């Protein structure tokens, strides 16, 4: 099992370490907690032992069976995350002081190191702390910037421990990033678009954006710079991803084209509304005045246009169909000149629109196809990006 070491210091935000452990576990990682002596004043080590199933380490000489545990643990973990990290711990790390298990382990660790500070705002902004952070950054240690807000001391300012989800995303990126995606821009579109008739009425579709948000999250973890252009959804954007919100198809097109030049991969999951009203009104139309027949026109086909100016980019299309999904998706793949088409049949109950699960068929222009049986959209996003990685590597080797 993949494992991370979680260093925990004495901070009121220590309770958030429980959520960090849970999030890593849900991604398939084991967690070994190392507490500072002072942290045990806030929480008993037994809590972390219960959560992780492994003895929480506090002191250098705790385990009589494994006398030099700080060295043997080094080979077991792929990340050292310190969250929350106090000013004292950061200071000790920056000066190479190794007077307890956590600081000794930091000096022995060969894996990436990520630090999430949590402290009073004056302590965080103190030139000494900033100097220590700069020094550690220059040595390759990464930081998760603290949030600004109300602190335990009642003051407002920077110093709040970053949200667990953000810390975990950055940690997973350090562990999972691949050379194929590093320094590449991945553009993802997600969600529905809404085409308004007047300020209170629109045509749209039931897309939730889940597939696109999962792909954006996965691409970030794999090391890409991710731009997410999203239609209206209730979803929380994945941390680390640049988000641009749009409403109508025309706005989505404009946003996509703005970033297209920099993009290496485009994942077009958005369920772009196909029609818009020919005439729209800036004020609410009285129901007695609405024409019985409304004239509509088609919205721009964004993907088709991207296909016509593809260059070196890799385009991935998504076709949500009701029946004969593969046949219809194959036609769209050709027409829109995409490199990988993801077809799914939304008429099946339990999968597709708004569901957490999906069942898809991947189609390639050379005639290959691969079915991914029903599974979570997270797992499907991992499979799709694994195929994108193969395509990117194939192109690289052809050049
Ligand atoms: N797409 C797009 N712009 C549109 C419509 C669709 O970029 N105006 C993209 C979608 O994001 C998706 C792919 O084209 O990646 C296929 O979308 P789909 O709605 O299945 O295809 P349409 O071309 O709209 O065909 P139809 O609605 O007739 O099935």
Short mmCIF file of C-alpha atoms and ligand atoms in Angstrom, two decimals:
data_model
loop_
_atom_site.label_atom_id
_atom_site.label_comp_id
_atom_site.label_asym_id
_atom_site.label_seq_id
_atom_site.Cartn_x
_atom_site.Cartn_y
_atom_site.Cartn_z
CA UNK A 1 0.00 0.00 0.00
CA UNK A 2 1.20 3.52 -0.77
CA UNK A 3 1.92 5.43 2.41
CA UNK A 4 2.48 9.00 3.55
CA UNK A 5 3.94 10.35 6.78
CA UNK A 6 1.84 13.05 8.40
CA UNK A 7 3.66 15.34 10.81
CA UNK A 8 1.32 17.05 13.28
CA UNK A 9 2.26 20.06 15.45
CA UNK A 10 0.59 21.86 18.36
CA UNK A 11 -2.07 24.08 16.82
CA UNK A 12 -5.79 24.54 17.43
CA UNK A 13 -6.30 23.40 13.85
CA UNK A 14 -4.90 19.96 14.79
CA UNK A 15 -8.42 18.49 14.52
CA UNK A 16 -8.27 19.03 10.74
CA UNK A 17 -5.51 16.38 10.60
CA UNK A 18 -8.29 13.79 11.06
CA UNK A 19 -9.94 14.92 7.82
CA UNK A 20 -6.56 14.94 6.05
CA UNK A 21 -6.02 11.32 7.11
CA UNK A 22 -9.48 10.33 5.90
CA UNK A 23 -8.99 12.00 2.51
CA UNK A 24 -5.64 10.27 1.93
CA UNK A 25 -7.15 6.94 2.95
CA UNK A 26 -10.01 7.39 0.49
CA UNK A 27 -7.36 7.80 -2.25
CA UNK A 28 -5.82 4.45 -1.29
CA UNK A 29 -2.96 5.74 0.91
CA UNK A 30 -1.94 4.50 4.32
CA UNK A 31 -0.99 7.25 6.80
CA UNK A 32 1.64 7.13 9.55
CA UNK A 33 1.26 10.01 12.00
CA UNK A 34 4.23 11.63 13.72
CA UNK A 35 3.30 14.10 16.48
CA UNK A 36 5.47 16.63 18.25
CA UNK A 37 5.51 16.35 22.02
CA UNK A 38 3.53 19.60 22.37
CA UNK A 39 0.86 18.39 19.93
CA UNK A 40 -0.02 15.63 22.40
CA UNK A 41 -1.31 18.38 24.75
CA UNK A 42 -4.10 19.02 22.20
CA UNK A 43 -4.95 15.47 21.13
CA UNK A 44 -4.04 12.09 22.56
CA UNK A 45 -1.91 10.08 20.07
CA UNK A 46 -4.40 7.26 20.50
CA UNK A 47 -6.92 9.12 18.30
CA UNK A 48 -4.55 9.04 15.31
CA UNK A 49 -3.57 5.44 16.09
CA UNK A 50 -7.26 4.51 15.94
CA UNK A 51 -7.80 6.40 12.68
CA UNK A 52 -4.74 5.04 10.89
CA UNK A 53 -4.44 1.56 12.40
CA UNK A 54 -0.74 2.27 13.03
CA UNK A 55 1.00 3.35 16.21
CA UNK A 56 1.39 7.13 16.32
CA UNK A 57 5.04 8.10 16.71
CA UNK A 58 5.98 10.85 19.17
CA UNK A 59 9.45 10.17 20.58
CA UNK A 60 12.67 9.03 19.03
CA UNK A 61 13.09 6.12 21.42
CA UNK A 62 9.48 4.88 21.64
CA UNK A 63 9.83 1.59 19.80
CA UNK A 64 12.23 -0.87 21.39
CA UNK A 65 11.68 -3.28 18.45
CA UNK A 66 12.71 -0.75 15.78
CA UNK A 67 15.45 1.37 17.41
CA UNK A 68 16.17 3.54 14.37
CA UNK A 69 12.60 3.86 13.16
CA UNK A 70 13.12 7.36 11.71
CA UNK A 71 15.46 5.79 9.15
CA UNK A 72 13.45 2.66 8.35
CA UNK A 73 10.24 4.68 7.88
CA UNK A 74 11.98 6.77 5.20
CA UNK A 75 11.80 3.89 2.73
CA UNK A 76 8.12 3.26 3.39
CA UNK A 77 6.62 6.66 2.59
CA UNK A 78 6.25 8.63 -0.65
CA UNK A 79 5.48 12.00 0.99
CA UNK A 80 6.16 13.84 4.24
CA UNK A 81 3.31 16.25 4.91
CA UNK A 82 3.44 18.52 7.95
CA UNK A 83 -0.07 19.82 8.70
CA UNK A 84 -0.53 21.81 10.82
CA UNK A 85 3.03 23.18 10.94
CA UNK A 86 3.87 25.74 13.65
CA UNK A 87 6.38 28.62 13.36
CA UNK A 88 8.64 26.71 15.75
CA UNK A 89 8.68 23.57 13.60
CA UNK A 90 9.27 25.55 10.40
CA UNK A 91 12.14 27.38 12.15
CA UNK A 92 13.69 24.11 13.26
CA UNK A 93 13.38 22.60 9.79
CA UNK A 94 14.98 25.69 8.23
CA UNK A 95 17.96 25.52 10.60
CA UNK A 96 18.45 21.77 10.46
CA UNK A 97 17.67 21.21 14.13
CA UNK A 98 16.79 17.56 14.71
CA UNK A 99 15.79 17.20 18.35
CA UNK A 100 12.67 15.02 18.08
CA UNK A 101 11.28 12.31 15.82
CA UNK A 102 9.56 14.67 13.33
CA UNK A 103 12.56 16.96 12.74
CA UNK A 104 14.95 14.01 12.60
CA UNK A 105 12.68 12.29 10.11
CA UNK A 106 12.59 15.44 7.96
CA UNK A 107 16.39 15.41 7.67
CA UNK A 108 16.40 11.70 6.84
CA UNK A 109 13.49 11.84 4.36
CA UNK A 110 14.22 11.36 0.65
CA UNK A 111 10.61 11.88 -0.48
CA UNK A 112 8.92 15.22 -1.38
CA UNK A 113 8.07 17.40 1.64
CA UNK A 114 4.93 19.52 1.90
CA UNK A 115 4.29 21.96 4.74
CA UNK A 116 0.94 23.55 5.65
CA UNK A 117 1.53 26.36 8.16
CA UNK A 118 -0.99 27.32 10.86
CA UNK A 119 -0.27 30.12 13.31
CA UNK A 120 -1.16 33.60 14.50
CA UNK A 121 -0.94 36.17 11.68
CA UNK A 122 1.86 38.21 13.31
CA UNK A 123 3.93 35.05 13.72
CA UNK A 124 3.28 34.05 10.11
CA UNK A 125 4.13 37.48 8.72
CA UNK A 126 7.20 37.90 10.97
CA UNK A 127 10.28 38.40 8.77
CA UNK A 128 11.97 35.50 10.58
CA UNK A 129 9.16 33.07 9.68
CA UNK A 130 9.05 34.38 6.10
CA UNK A 131 12.82 34.00 5.86
CA UNK A 132 12.54 30.40 7.13
CA UNK A 133 9.83 29.63 4.56
CA UNK A 134 11.93 31.16 1.75
CA UNK A 135 14.92 29.10 2.83
CA UNK A 136 12.92 25.86 2.90
CA UNK A 137 11.39 26.65 -0.51
CA UNK A 138 14.88 27.16 -1.92
CA UNK A 139 15.72 23.68 -0.60
CA UNK A 140 12.76 22.17 -2.49
CA UNK A 141 10.20 22.04 0.31
CA UNK A 142 6.70 22.94 -0.94
CA UNK A 143 4.14 24.94 1.00
CA UNK A 144 0.36 25.14 1.06
CA UNK A 145 -0.39 28.82 1.66
CA UNK A 146 -2.51 29.36 4.78
CA UNK A 147 -5.95 30.93 4.40
CA UNK A 148 -6.82 34.40 5.55
CA UNK A 149 -9.63 34.65 8.11
CA UNK A 150 -10.43 34.53 11.82
CA UNK A 151 -7.67 32.86 13.79
CA UNK A 152 -7.86 30.99 17.12
CA UNK A 153 -6.50 34.09 18.90
CA UNK A 154 -9.52 36.11 17.67
CA UNK A 155 -7.46 38.18 15.18
CA UNK A 156 -8.10 38.22 11.44
CA UNK A 157 -5.35 37.66 8.91
CA UNK A 158 -3.26 35.03 7.12
CA UNK A 159 -2.41 31.99 9.23
CA UNK A 160 -5.43 29.67 9.14
CA UNK A 161 -4.56 26.15 8.10
CA UNK A 162 -5.54 25.69 4.42
CA UNK A 163 -8.65 23.49 3.86
CA UNK A 164 -7.83 19.74 4.11
CA UNK A 165 -9.04 19.11 0.53
CA UNK A 166 -6.55 21.69 -0.79
CA UNK A 167 -3.67 20.26 1.27
CA UNK A 168 -4.44 16.73 0.12
CA UNK A 169 -4.72 17.73 -3.56
CA UNK A 170 -1.31 19.38 -3.43
CA UNK A 171 0.11 16.34 -1.63
CA UNK A 172 -1.33 13.94 -4.20
CA UNK A 173 0.11 16.08 -7.00
CA UNK A 174 3.57 15.78 -5.45
CA UNK A 175 3.22 12.01 -5.27
CA UNK A 176 1.45 11.36 -8.59
CA UNK A 177 2.72 14.01 -11.07
CA UNK A 178 3.99 12.57 -14.33
CA UNK A 179 6.52 14.07 -16.75
CA UNK A 180 4.01 13.69 -19.60
CA UNK A 181 1.67 16.23 -17.98
CA UNK A 182 4.16 18.52 -16.26
CA UNK A 183 4.19 22.03 -17.78
CA UNK A 184 1.26 21.16 -20.06
CA UNK A 185 -1.99 23.06 -20.14
CA UNK A 186 -5.09 20.86 -19.98
CA UNK A 187 -8.30 22.68 -20.84
CA UNK A 188 -11.51 21.12 -19.51
CA UNK A 189 -15.07 22.22 -20.18
CA UNK A 190 -17.82 21.01 -17.85
CA UNK A 191 -21.49 21.27 -16.99
CA UNK A 192 -24.42 22.47 -19.06
CA UNK A 193 -24.90 25.83 -20.71
CA UNK A 194 -28.07 27.89 -20.34
CA UNK A 195 -29.60 29.77 -23.23
CA UNK A 196 -31.90 32.48 -21.93
CA UNK A 197 -35.16 33.65 -23.48
CA UNK A 198 -35.53 36.41 -20.90
CA UNK A 199 -33.99 36.94 -17.44
CA UNK A 200 -36.11 34.17 -15.86
CA UNK A 201 -36.41 31.50 -18.56
CA UNK A 202 -33.82 29.38 -20.32
CA UNK A 203 -33.24 26.09 -22.17
CA UNK A 204 -30.59 23.77 -20.79
CA UNK A 205 -29.98 20.10 -19.91
CA UNK A 206 -29.49 18.03 -16.73
CA UNK A 207 -25.65 17.79 -16.93
CA UNK A 208 -24.08 18.20 -13.47
CA UNK A 209 -20.47 18.84 -14.47
CA UNK A 210 -19.21 15.92 -12.34
CA UNK A 211 -17.28 14.21 -15.13
CA UNK A 212 -15.46 17.42 -16.08
CA UNK A 213 -14.66 18.36 -12.48
CA UNK A 214 -13.25 14.88 -11.85
CA UNK A 215 -11.10 15.13 -14.98
CA UNK A 216 -9.84 18.57 -13.91
CA UNK A 217 -8.96 17.19 -10.47
CA UNK A 218 -7.16 14.19 -11.95
CA UNK A 219 -5.23 16.30 -14.51
CA UNK A 220 -4.07 18.60 -11.66
CA UNK A 221 -2.86 15.61 -9.65
CA UNK A 222 -0.96 14.34 -12.68
CA UNK A 223 0.95 17.62 -12.75
CA UNK A 224 -0.81 19.64 -15.47
CA UNK A 225 -1.80 23.30 -15.39
CA UNK A 226 -5.56 22.96 -15.53
CA UNK A 227 -8.04 25.50 -16.89
CA UNK A 228 -11.65 24.58 -16.15
CA UNK A 229 -14.37 26.38 -18.08
CA UNK A 230 -17.59 25.56 -16.32
CA UNK A 231 -21.25 26.09 -17.05
CA UNK A 232 -23.59 26.53 -14.04
CA UNK A 233 -23.15 23.78 -11.43
CA UNK A 234 -23.29 23.40 -7.63
CA UNK A 235 -19.95 21.65 -7.50
CA UNK A 236 -16.95 22.92 -5.53
CA UNK A 237 -14.07 23.53 -7.94
CA UNK A 238 -11.08 21.23 -7.36
CA UNK A 239 -8.28 23.10 -5.53
CA UNK A 240 -5.31 24.12 -7.67
CA UNK A 241 -7.40 24.44 -10.82
CA UNK A 242 -8.01 27.78 -12.58
CA UNK A 243 -11.79 28.15 -12.92
CA UNK A 244 -13.70 30.35 -15.32
CA UNK A 245 -17.48 30.32 -15.00
CA UNK A 246 -19.70 30.86 -18.03
CA UNK A 247 -23.42 30.59 -18.68
CA UNK A 248 -24.23 30.51 -22.39
CA UNK A 249 -22.67 28.49 -25.23
CA UNK A 250 -21.36 31.66 -26.89
CA UNK A 251 -19.55 32.62 -23.66
CA UNK A 252 -18.14 29.12 -23.35
CA UNK A 253 -16.84 29.33 -26.90
CA UNK A 254 -15.19 32.68 -26.20
CA UNK A 255 -13.56 31.39 -23.00
CA UNK A 256 -12.31 28.21 -24.70
CA UNK A 257 -10.86 30.13 -27.64
CA UNK A 258 -9.11 32.54 -25.26
CA UNK A 259 -7.12 29.66 -23.74
CA UNK A 260 -6.90 27.40 -26.82
CA UNK A 261 -3.50 28.65 -28.00
CA UNK A 262 -1.83 27.52 -24.76
CA UNK A 263 -3.72 24.22 -24.45
CA UNK A 264 -2.04 20.89 -25.21
CA UNK A 265 -5.06 18.75 -24.31
CA UNK A 266 -8.74 19.71 -24.49
CA UNK A 267 -11.32 17.60 -22.65
CA UNK A 268 -14.69 18.78 -23.92
CA UNK A 269 -17.12 17.25 -21.41
CA UNK A 270 -19.54 20.19 -21.43
CA UNK A 271 -23.09 19.42 -22.47
CA UNK A 272 -23.39 22.54 -24.60
CA UNK A 273 -27.04 23.41 -25.21
CA UNK A 274 -27.73 22.87 -28.89
CA UNK A 275 -30.29 25.63 -29.33
CA UNK A 276 -30.76 29.23 -28.35
CA UNK A 277 -33.67 31.59 -28.92
CA UNK A 278 -33.43 33.71 -32.02
CA UNK A 279 -34.98 36.65 -30.18
CA UNK A 280 -34.21 37.30 -26.51
CA UNK A 281 -35.66 39.97 -24.20
CA UNK A 282 -33.86 41.94 -21.48
CA UNK A 283 -37.02 42.03 -19.32
CA UNK A 284 -39.32 39.28 -18.10
CA UNK A 285 -41.99 38.51 -20.69
CA UNK A 286 -45.57 38.30 -19.29
CA UNK A 287 -46.92 34.81 -19.81
CA UNK A 288 -49.88 36.20 -21.68
CA UNK A 289 -47.47 37.86 -24.11
CA UNK A 290 -45.18 34.88 -24.82
CA UNK A 291 -45.49 33.80 -28.42
CA UNK A 292 -46.87 30.26 -28.76
CA UNK A 293 -44.11 29.42 -31.25
CA UNK A 294 -40.60 30.46 -30.33
CA UNK A 295 -37.96 30.57 -33.01
CA UNK A 296 -34.70 28.86 -32.21
CA UNK A 297 -31.27 28.62 -33.85
CA UNK A 298 -28.32 26.29 -33.24
CA UNK A 299 -25.50 27.36 -30.91
CA UNK A 300 -21.92 27.34 -32.21
CA UNK A 301 -20.35 23.87 -32.21
CA UNK A 302 -17.26 24.60 -30.16
CA UNK A 303 -15.56 21.22 -30.56
CA UNK A 304 -16.09 21.14 -34.32
CA UNK A 305 -14.42 24.52 -34.58
CA UNK A 306 -11.52 23.42 -32.37
CA UNK A 307 -11.06 20.36 -34.60
CA UNK A 308 -10.58 22.62 -37.61
CA UNK A 309 -7.65 24.40 -35.92
CA UNK A 310 -6.19 21.50 -34.02
CA UNK A 311 -2.44 21.79 -34.67
CA UNK A 312 -0.52 19.62 -32.17
CA UNK A 313 -3.38 19.58 -29.68
CA UNK A 314 -5.10 16.47 -28.47
CA UNK A 315 -8.88 16.73 -28.50
CA UNK A 316 -11.14 14.51 -26.42
CA UNK A 317 -14.88 14.60 -27.13
CA UNK A 318 -17.81 13.26 -25.13
CA UNK A 319 -21.01 11.97 -26.66
CA UNK A 320 -24.01 11.42 -24.43
CA UNK A 321 -26.55 9.45 -26.44
CA UNK A 322 -29.85 7.68 -25.96
CA UNK A 323 -29.43 4.42 -27.85
CA UNK A 324 -26.88 3.44 -30.54
CA UNK A 325 -24.30 5.39 -28.57
CA UNK A 326 -21.24 3.94 -30.31
CA UNK A 327 -22.50 4.47 -33.87
CA UNK A 328 -23.49 8.08 -33.19
CA UNK A 329 -20.26 8.79 -31.31
CA UNK A 330 -18.18 7.41 -34.18
CA UNK A 331 -19.86 9.83 -36.59
CA UNK A 332 -19.17 12.75 -34.23
CA UNK A 333 -15.58 11.67 -33.74
CA UNK A 334 -14.97 11.95 -37.49
CA UNK A 335 -16.94 15.14 -37.99
CA UNK A 336 -15.27 16.94 -35.06
CA UNK A 337 -11.78 15.48 -35.74
CA UNK A 338 -11.21 14.36 -32.16
CA UNK A 339 -8.41 12.01 -31.07
CA UNK A 340 -10.42 10.16 -28.45
CA UNK A 341 -14.19 9.96 -28.09
CA UNK A 342 -15.95 8.97 -24.88
CA UNK A 343 -19.42 7.58 -25.61
CA UNK A 344 -22.07 6.88 -23.04
CA UNK A 345 -25.71 5.94 -23.12
CA UNK A 346 -27.60 8.30 -20.84
CA UNK A 347 -30.87 6.42 -21.27
CA UNK A 348 -29.53 3.74 -18.89
CA UNK A 349 -30.77 4.26 -15.35
CA UNK A 350 -28.09 4.94 -12.67
CA UNK A 351 -25.41 6.21 -15.06
CA UNK A 352 -24.74 9.38 -17.00
CA UNK A 353 -26.15 12.81 -16.28
CA UNK A 354 -25.87 13.95 -12.64
CA UNK A 355 -24.95 10.45 -11.44
CA UNK A 356 -21.72 9.70 -9.53
CA UNK A 357 -21.19 6.72 -11.78
CA UNK A 358 -20.90 6.13 -15.46
CA UNK A 359 -20.30 3.41 -18.02
CA UNK A 360 -18.51 4.48 -21.18
CA UNK A 361 -16.94 3.23 -24.38
CA UNK A 362 -13.69 4.84 -25.51
CA UNK A 363 -13.27 5.15 -29.28
CA UNK A 364 -10.16 5.94 -31.29
CA UNK A 365 -10.00 7.11 -34.92
CA UNK A 366 -7.95 4.01 -35.88
CA UNK A 367 -10.95 1.81 -35.11
CA UNK A 368 -9.94 0.66 -31.61
CA UNK A 369 -12.49 0.74 -28.82
CA UNK A 370 -12.52 -0.05 -25.11
CA UNK A 371 -15.45 -0.42 -22.76
CA UNK A 372 -15.13 0.82 -19.19
CA UNK A 373 -17.85 -0.99 -17.21
CA UNK A 374 -19.93 0.89 -14.66
CA UNK A 375 -17.75 2.57 -12.07
CA UNK A 376 -17.28 5.93 -10.34
CA UNK A 377 -16.68 9.04 -12.45
CA UNK A 378 -13.42 9.46 -10.50
CA UNK A 379 -12.20 6.06 -11.70
CA UNK A 380 -13.37 6.83 -15.26
CA UNK A 381 -11.47 10.13 -15.23
CA UNK A 382 -8.32 8.23 -14.20
CA UNK A 383 -8.79 5.76 -17.06
CA UNK A 384 -9.39 8.52 -19.62
CA UNK A 385 -6.29 10.46 -18.56
CA UNK A 386 -4.22 7.27 -18.60
CA UNK A 387 -5.26 6.90 -22.27
CA UNK A 388 -4.47 10.58 -22.92
CA UNK A 389 -1.02 9.97 -21.46
CA UNK A 390 -0.49 7.07 -23.88
CA UNK A 391 -1.51 9.28 -26.82
CA UNK A 392 0.78 12.12 -25.71
CA UNK A 393 3.71 9.71 -25.34
CA UNK A 394 3.01 8.14 -28.76
CA UNK A 395 3.14 11.56 -30.37
CA UNK A 396 6.33 12.45 -28.56
CA UNK A 397 8.07 9.29 -29.73
CA UNK A 398 6.92 9.90 -33.36
CA UNK A 399 8.47 13.37 -33.43
N1 LIG B 1 -20.15 20.16 -28.40
C1 LIG B 1 -19.66 21.42 -28.59
N2 LIG B 1 -20.50 22.43 -28.97
C2 LIG B 1 -21.80 22.20 -29.18
C3 LIG B 1 -22.32 20.92 -28.98
C4 LIG B 1 -21.47 19.91 -28.60
O1 LIG B 1 -18.45 21.63 -28.41
N3 LIG B 1 -22.58 23.19 -29.55
C5 LIG B 1 -19.23 19.07 -27.99
C6 LIG B 1 -19.57 18.48 -26.64
O2 LIG B 1 -18.89 19.13 -25.59
C7 LIG B 1 -19.09 17.04 -26.80
C8 LIG B 1 -19.28 16.75 -28.27
O3 LIG B 1 -19.33 18.02 -28.92
O4 LIG B 1 -17.73 16.88 -26.48
C9 LIG B 1 -20.51 15.96 -28.61
O5 LIG B 1 -21.64 16.62 -28.07
P1 LIG B 1 -23.12 16.13 -28.36
O6 LIG B 1 -24.09 17.03 -27.70
O7 LIG B 1 -23.22 14.67 -28.09
O8 LIG B 1 -23.15 16.30 -29.94
P2 LIG B 1 -23.87 17.30 -30.90
O9 LIG B 1 -22.86 17.70 -31.92
O10 LIG B 1 -24.53 18.39 -30.14
O11 LIG B 1 -24.93 16.38 -31.62
P3 LIG B 1 -26.45 15.97 -31.26
O12 LIG B 1 -26.91 16.90 -30.17
O13 LIG B 1 -27.17 16.14 -32.52
O14 LIG B 1 -26.38 14.55 -30.80
#
